[in-house]
Tab-separated table of C-alpha atoms in Angstrom:
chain	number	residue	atom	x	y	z
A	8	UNK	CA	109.341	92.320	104.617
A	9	UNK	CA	109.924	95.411	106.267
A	10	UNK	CA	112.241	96.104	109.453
A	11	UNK	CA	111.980	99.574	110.556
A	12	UNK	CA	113.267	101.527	113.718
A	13	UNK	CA	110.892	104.048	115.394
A	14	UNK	CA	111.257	106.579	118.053
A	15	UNK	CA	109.089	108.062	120.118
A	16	UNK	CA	108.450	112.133	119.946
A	17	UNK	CA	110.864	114.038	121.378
A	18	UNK	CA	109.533	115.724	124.695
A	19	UNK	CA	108.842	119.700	124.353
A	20	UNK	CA	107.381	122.245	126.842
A	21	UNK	CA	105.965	124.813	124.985
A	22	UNK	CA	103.683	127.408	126.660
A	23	UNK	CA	100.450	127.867	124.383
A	24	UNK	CA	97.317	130.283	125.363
A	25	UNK	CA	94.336	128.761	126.831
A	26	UNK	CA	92.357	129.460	123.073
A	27	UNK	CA	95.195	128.181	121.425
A	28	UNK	CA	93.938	125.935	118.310
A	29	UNK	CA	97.936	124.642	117.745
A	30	UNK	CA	99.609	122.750	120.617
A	31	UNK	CA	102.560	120.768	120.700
A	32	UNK	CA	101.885	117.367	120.044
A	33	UNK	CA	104.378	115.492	122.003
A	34	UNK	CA	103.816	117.659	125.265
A	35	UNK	CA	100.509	115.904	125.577
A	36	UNK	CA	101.963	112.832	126.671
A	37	UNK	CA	103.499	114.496	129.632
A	38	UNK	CA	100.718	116.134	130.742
A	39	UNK	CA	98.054	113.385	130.547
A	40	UNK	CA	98.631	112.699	133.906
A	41	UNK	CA	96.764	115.609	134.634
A	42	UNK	CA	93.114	114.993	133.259
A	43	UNK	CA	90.907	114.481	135.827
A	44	UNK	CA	88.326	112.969	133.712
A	45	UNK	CA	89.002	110.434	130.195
A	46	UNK	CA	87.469	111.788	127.174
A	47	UNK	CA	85.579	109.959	125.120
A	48	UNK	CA	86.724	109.435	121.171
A	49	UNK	CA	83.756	110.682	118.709
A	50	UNK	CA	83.033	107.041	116.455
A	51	UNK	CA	82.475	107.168	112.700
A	52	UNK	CA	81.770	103.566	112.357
A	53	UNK	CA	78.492	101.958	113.690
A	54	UNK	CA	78.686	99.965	116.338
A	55	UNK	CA	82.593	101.674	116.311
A	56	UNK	CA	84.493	100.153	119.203
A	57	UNK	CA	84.640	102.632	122.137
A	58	UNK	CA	88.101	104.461	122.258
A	59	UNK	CA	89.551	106.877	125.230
A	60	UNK	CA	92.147	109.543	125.077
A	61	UNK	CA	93.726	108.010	127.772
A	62	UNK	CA	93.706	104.025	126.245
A	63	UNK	CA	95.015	105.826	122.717
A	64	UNK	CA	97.862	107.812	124.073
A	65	UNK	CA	98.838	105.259	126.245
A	66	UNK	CA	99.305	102.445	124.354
A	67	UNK	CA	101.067	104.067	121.248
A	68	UNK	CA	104.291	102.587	121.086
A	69	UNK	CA	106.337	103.984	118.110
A	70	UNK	CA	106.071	107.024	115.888
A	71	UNK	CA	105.389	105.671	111.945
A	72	UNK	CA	105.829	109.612	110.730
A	73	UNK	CA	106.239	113.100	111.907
A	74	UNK	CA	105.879	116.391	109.383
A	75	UNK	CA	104.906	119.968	109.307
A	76	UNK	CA	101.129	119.055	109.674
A	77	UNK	CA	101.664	116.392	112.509
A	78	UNK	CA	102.104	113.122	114.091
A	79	UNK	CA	101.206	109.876	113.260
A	80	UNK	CA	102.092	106.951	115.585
A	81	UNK	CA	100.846	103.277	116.067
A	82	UNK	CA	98.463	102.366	118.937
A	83	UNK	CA	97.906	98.755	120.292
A	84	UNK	CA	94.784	98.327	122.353
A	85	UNK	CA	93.918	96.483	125.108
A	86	UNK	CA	92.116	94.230	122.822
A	87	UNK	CA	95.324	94.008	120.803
A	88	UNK	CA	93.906	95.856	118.250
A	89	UNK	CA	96.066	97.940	115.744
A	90	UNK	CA	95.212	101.613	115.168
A	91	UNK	CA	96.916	104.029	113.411
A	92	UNK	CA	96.892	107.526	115.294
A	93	UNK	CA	97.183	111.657	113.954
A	94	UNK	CA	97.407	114.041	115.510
A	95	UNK	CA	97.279	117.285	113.949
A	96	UNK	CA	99.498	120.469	115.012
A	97	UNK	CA	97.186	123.445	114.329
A	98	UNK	CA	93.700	122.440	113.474
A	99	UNK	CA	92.252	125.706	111.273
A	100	UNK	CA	88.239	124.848	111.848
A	101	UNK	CA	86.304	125.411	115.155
A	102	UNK	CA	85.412	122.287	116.859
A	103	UNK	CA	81.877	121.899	115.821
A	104	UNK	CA	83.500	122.060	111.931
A	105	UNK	CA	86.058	119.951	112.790
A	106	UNK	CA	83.785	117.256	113.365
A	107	UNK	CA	81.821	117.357	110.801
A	108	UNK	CA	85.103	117.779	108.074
A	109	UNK	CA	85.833	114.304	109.850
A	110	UNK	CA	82.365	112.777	109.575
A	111	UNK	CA	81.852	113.876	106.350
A	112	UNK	CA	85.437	112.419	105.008
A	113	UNK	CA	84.962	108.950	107.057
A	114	UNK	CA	81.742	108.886	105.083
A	115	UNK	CA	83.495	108.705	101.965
A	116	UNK	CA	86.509	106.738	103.328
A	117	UNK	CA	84.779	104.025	104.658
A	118	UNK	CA	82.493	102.941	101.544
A	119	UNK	CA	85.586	102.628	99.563
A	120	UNK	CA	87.896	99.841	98.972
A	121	UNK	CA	90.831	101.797	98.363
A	122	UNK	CA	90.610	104.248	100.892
A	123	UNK	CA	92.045	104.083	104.443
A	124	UNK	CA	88.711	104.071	107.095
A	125	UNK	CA	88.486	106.289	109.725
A	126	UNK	CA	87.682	104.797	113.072
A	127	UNK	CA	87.266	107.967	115.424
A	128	UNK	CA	87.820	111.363	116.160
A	129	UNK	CA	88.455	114.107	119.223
A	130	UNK	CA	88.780	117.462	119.358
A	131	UNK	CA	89.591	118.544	122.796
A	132	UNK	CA	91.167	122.018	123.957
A	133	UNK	CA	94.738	120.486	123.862
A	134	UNK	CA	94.633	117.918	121.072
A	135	UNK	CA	93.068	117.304	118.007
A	136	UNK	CA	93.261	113.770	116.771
A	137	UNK	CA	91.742	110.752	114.310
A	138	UNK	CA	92.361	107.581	114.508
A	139	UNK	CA	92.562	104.805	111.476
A	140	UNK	CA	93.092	101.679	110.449
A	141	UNK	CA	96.704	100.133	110.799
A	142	UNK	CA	98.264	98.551	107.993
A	143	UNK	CA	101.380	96.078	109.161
A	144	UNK	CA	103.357	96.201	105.727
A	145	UNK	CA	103.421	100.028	106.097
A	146	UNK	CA	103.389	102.880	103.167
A	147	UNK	CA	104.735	102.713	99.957
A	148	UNK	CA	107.619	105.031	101.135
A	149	UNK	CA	108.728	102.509	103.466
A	150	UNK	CA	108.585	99.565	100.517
A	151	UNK	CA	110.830	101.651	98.027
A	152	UNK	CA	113.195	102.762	100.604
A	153	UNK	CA	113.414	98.816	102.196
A	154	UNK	CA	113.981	97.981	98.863
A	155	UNK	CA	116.836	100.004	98.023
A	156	UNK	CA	118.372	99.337	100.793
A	157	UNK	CA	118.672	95.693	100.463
A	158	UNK	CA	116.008	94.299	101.560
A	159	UNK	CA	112.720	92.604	99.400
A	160	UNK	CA	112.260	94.808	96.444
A	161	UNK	CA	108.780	95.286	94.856
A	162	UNK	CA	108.897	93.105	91.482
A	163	UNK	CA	106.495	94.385	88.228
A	164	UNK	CA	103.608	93.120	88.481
A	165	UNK	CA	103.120	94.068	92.482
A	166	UNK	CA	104.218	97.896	91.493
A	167	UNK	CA	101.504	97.569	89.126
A	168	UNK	CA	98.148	96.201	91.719
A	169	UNK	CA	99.602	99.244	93.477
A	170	UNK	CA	99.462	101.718	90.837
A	171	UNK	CA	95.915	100.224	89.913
A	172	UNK	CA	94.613	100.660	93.779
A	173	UNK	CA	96.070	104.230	94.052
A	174	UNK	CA	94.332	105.507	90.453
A	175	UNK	CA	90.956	103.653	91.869
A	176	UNK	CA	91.177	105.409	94.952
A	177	UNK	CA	92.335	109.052	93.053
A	178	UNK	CA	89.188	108.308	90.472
A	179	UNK	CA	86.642	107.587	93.654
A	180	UNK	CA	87.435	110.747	95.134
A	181	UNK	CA	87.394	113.033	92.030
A	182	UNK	CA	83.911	111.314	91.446
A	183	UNK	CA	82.211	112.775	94.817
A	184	UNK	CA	79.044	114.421	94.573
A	185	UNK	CA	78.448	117.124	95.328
A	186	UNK	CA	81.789	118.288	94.390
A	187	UNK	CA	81.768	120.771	97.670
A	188	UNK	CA	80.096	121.273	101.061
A	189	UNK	CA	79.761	124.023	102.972
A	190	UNK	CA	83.290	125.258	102.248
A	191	UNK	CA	84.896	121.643	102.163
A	192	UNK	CA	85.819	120.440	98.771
A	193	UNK	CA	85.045	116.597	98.446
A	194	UNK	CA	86.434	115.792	95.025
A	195	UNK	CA	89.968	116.266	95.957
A	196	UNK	CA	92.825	114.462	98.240
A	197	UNK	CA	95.170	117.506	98.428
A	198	UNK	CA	98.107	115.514	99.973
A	199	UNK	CA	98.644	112.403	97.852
A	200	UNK	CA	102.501	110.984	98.234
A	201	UNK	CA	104.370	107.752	98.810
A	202	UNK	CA	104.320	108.059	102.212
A	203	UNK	CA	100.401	108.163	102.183
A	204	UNK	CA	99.828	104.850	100.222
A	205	UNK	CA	99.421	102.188	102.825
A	206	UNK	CA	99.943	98.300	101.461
A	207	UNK	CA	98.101	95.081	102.463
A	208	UNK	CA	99.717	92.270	102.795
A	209	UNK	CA	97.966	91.075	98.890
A	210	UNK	CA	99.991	94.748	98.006
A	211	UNK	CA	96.381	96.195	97.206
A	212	UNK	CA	96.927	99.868	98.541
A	213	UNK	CA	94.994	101.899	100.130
A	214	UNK	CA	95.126	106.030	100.007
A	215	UNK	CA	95.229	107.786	103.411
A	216	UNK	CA	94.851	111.369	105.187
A	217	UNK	CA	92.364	112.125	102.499
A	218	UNK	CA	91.174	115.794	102.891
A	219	UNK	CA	93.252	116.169	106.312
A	220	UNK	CA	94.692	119.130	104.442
A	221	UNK	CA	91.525	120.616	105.259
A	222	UNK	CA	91.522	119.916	108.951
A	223	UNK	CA	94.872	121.095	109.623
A	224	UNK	CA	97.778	123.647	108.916
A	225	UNK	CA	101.417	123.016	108.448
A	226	UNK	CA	103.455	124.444	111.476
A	227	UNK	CA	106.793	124.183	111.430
A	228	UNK	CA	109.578	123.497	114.445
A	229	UNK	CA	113.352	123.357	114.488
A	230	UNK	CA	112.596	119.560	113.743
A	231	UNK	CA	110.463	120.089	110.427
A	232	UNK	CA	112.037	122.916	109.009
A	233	UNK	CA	115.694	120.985	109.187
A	234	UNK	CA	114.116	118.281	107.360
A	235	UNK	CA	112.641	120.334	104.778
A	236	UNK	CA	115.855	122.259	104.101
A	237	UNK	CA	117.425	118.413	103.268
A	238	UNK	CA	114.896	116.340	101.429
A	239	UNK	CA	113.227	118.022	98.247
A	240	UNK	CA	109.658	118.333	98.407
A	241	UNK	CA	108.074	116.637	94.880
A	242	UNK	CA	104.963	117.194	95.674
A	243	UNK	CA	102.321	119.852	93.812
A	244	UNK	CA	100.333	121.259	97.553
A	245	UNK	CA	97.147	122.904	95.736
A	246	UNK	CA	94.168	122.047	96.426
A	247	UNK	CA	92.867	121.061	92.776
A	248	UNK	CA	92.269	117.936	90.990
A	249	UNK	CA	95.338	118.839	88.769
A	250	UNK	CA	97.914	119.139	91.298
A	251	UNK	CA	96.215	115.302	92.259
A	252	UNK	CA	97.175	114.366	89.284
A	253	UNK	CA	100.330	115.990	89.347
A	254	UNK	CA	101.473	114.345	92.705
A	255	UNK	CA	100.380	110.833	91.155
A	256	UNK	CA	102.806	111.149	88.243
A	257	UNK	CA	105.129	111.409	90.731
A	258	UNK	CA	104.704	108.808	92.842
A	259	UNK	CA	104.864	106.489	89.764
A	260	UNK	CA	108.372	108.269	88.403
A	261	UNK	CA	109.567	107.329	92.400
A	262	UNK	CA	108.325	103.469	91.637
A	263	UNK	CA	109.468	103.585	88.280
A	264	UNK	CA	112.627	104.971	88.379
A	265	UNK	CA	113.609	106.120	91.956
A	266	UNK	CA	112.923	109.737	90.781
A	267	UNK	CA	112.908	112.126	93.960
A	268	UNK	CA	114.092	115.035	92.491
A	269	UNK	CA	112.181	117.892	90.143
A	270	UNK	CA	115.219	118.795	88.225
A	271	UNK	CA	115.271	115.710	86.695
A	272	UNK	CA	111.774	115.989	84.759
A	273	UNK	CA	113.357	117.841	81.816
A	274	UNK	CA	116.336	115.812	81.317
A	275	UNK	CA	114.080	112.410	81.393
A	276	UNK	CA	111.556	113.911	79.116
A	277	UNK	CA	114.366	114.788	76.952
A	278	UNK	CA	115.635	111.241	76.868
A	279	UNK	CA	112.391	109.368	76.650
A	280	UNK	CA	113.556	108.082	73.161
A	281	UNK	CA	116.775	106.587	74.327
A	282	UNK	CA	115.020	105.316	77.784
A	283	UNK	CA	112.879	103.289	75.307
A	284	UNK	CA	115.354	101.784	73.761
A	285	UNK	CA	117.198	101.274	76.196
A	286	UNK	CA	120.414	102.906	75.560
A	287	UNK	CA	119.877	104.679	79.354
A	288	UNK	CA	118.897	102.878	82.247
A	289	UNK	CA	116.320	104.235	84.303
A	290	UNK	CA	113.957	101.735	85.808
A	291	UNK	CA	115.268	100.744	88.876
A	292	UNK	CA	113.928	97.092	88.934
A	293	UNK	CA	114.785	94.205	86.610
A	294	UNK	CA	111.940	93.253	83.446
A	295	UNK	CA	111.970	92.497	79.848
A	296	UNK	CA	109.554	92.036	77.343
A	297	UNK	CA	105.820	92.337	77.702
A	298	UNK	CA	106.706	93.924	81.474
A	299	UNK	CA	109.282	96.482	79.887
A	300	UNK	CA	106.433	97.460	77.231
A	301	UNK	CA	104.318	97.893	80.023
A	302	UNK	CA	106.275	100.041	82.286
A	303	UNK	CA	106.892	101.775	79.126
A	304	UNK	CA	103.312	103.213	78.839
A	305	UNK	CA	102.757	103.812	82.440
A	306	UNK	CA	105.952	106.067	82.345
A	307	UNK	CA	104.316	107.737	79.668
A	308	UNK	CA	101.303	108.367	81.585
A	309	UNK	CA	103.740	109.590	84.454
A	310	UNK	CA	105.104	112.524	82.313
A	311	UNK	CA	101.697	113.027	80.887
A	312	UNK	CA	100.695	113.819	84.595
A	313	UNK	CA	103.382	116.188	85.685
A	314	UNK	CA	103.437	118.246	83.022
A	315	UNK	CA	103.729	121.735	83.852
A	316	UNK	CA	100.739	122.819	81.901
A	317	UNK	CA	97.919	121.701	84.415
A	318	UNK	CA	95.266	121.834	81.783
A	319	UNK	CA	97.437	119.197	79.509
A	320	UNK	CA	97.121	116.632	82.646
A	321	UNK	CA	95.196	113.784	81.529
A	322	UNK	CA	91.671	113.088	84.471
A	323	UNK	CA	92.045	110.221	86.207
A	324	UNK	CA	89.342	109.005	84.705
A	325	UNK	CA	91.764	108.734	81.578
A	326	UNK	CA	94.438	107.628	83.787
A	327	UNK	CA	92.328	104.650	84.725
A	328	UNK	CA	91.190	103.216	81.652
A	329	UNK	CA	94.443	103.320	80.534
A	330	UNK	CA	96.055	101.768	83.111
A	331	UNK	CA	92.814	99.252	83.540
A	332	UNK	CA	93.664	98.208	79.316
A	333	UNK	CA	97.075	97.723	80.040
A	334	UNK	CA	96.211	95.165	82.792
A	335	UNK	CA	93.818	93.362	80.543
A	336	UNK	CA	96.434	93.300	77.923
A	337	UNK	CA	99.477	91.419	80.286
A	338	UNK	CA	96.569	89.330	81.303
């Protein structure tokens, strides 16, 4: 469904301090060369297969993503297995921490359906790394923008299994308990966007890089910053169950209506009654009827989560048993 074009990181040779916790990514692969001895990837799976730096570095072979907070690539073992590897920029917790952030989140990760699992882990004095599952159809960034660009677009009733499987995943994380530990809040994703909704091939989705925003800073290069200064970021970056919310309402105006852009929220608000009738186009995909009702109410539900009153933002809880009553209802 999806043809893409990847390139590998472009080569940099940065100086960092021995103690440095930041690093540049992409130097790494020049300098592998020089370790003496592998090191081992940490497992958070049991009977995990075993992983190497040296076998995960090696055999990535294109770069799915790059952004402020680091670098995620696709890795084909020797066994022909398909990982998906990040690698973070500037970790912000001591290794002992960082381990247990990691063990703690793959915890969580892998006893959920909905949630991408996390095979492994390092944290060396040079890199800082985890490594997930891979998911061939790639993110729901990479679905929206094939689509508009000619190729297979999402029809209605796929956008919605998607929308189901990203509220599921949203509700199973606000519903941890304990809510925090030691310092690490467990109850919130903190970095939920298109690009982090990964699609099976039955387009059930899965949410990824859940609490990475707690492993790692943003640092930002020539690369990163010239991006930034040409795409508008969407996205609420709190750390709070509201700005969760927020970013979900958002990700459903971008599969609803292609909306990318905060300075539209007023004027669709505005024109909510004449969307509804249909004197304005908006959705960017073809439906009538019972489907047009039901796109209807979840772009009600959108607006209801990016509203700019945080405490007016529905839970996901709510979210959920709308959304699941809608389902039953086109069913």
């Amino acid at each position: 469904m999806l043809s893409r074009a990847f390139t590998k990181p472009k080569r940099s040779f940065k100086e960092y301090g021995e103690n440095s916790r930041s690093g540049s990514i992409s130097e790494y692969d020049d300098c592998i060369v020089g370790f003496i001895d592998d090191l081992p990837l940490i497992p958070c799976e049991n009977n995990g297969p075993s992983l190497s730096l040296k076998e995960v570095l090696r055999t990535s072979v294109s770069v799915m993503g790059e952004n402020a907070r680091g670098l995620t690539e696709k890795v084909v073992l020797s066994n022909a297995r398909l990982c998906t590897l990040k690698r973070f920029r500037k970790v912000i917790v001591r290794k002992s921490e960082f381990g247990r952030r990691v063990e703690k989140l793959a915890q969580v990760c892998n006893n959920c359906d909905y949630l991408v699992p996390i095979t492994a882990y390092l944290y060396a004095k040079r890199i800082k790394l985890v490594v997930s599952d891979y998911y061939p159809m790639g993110s729901l960034a990479d679905l929206l923008s094939g689509g508009r660009r000619g190729q297979t677009a999402l029809n209605w009733n796929g956008r919605v299994i998607i929308i189901e499987s990203i509220a599921r995943a949203i509700s199973f994380i606000h519903g941890q308990s304990p809510e925090t530990v030691k310092n690490m809040k467990m109850n919130v994703h903190g970095n939920i966007k298109s690009s982090n909704i990964m699609i099976n091939i039955d387009l059930t989705a899965r949410l990824s890089d859940y609490g990475f925003v707690q492993l790692a800073d943003c640092v930002e290069d020539c690369d990163t910053k010239e991006k930034r200064a040409t795409t508008h970021n969407i996205y609420c970056e709190n750390l709070s169950q509201k700005s969760d919310v927020f970013n979900f309402g958002m990700v459903l105006l971008d599969m609803l209506g292609a909306v990318q852009d905060l300075s539209y929220m007023d004027c669709i608000v505005k024109l909510k009654e004449s969307i509804k009738q249909g004197d304005i186009p908006f959705f960017e995909f073809h439906m009538k009827g019972k489907e047009r009702k039901q796109a209807l109410k979840v772009l009600e539900i959108a607006l209801a989560c990016t509203s700019s009153l945080p405490e007016t933002r529905p839970s996901v809880h709510q979210i959920l048993f709308d959304l699941t009553h809608l389902l039953k209802t086109s069913k």
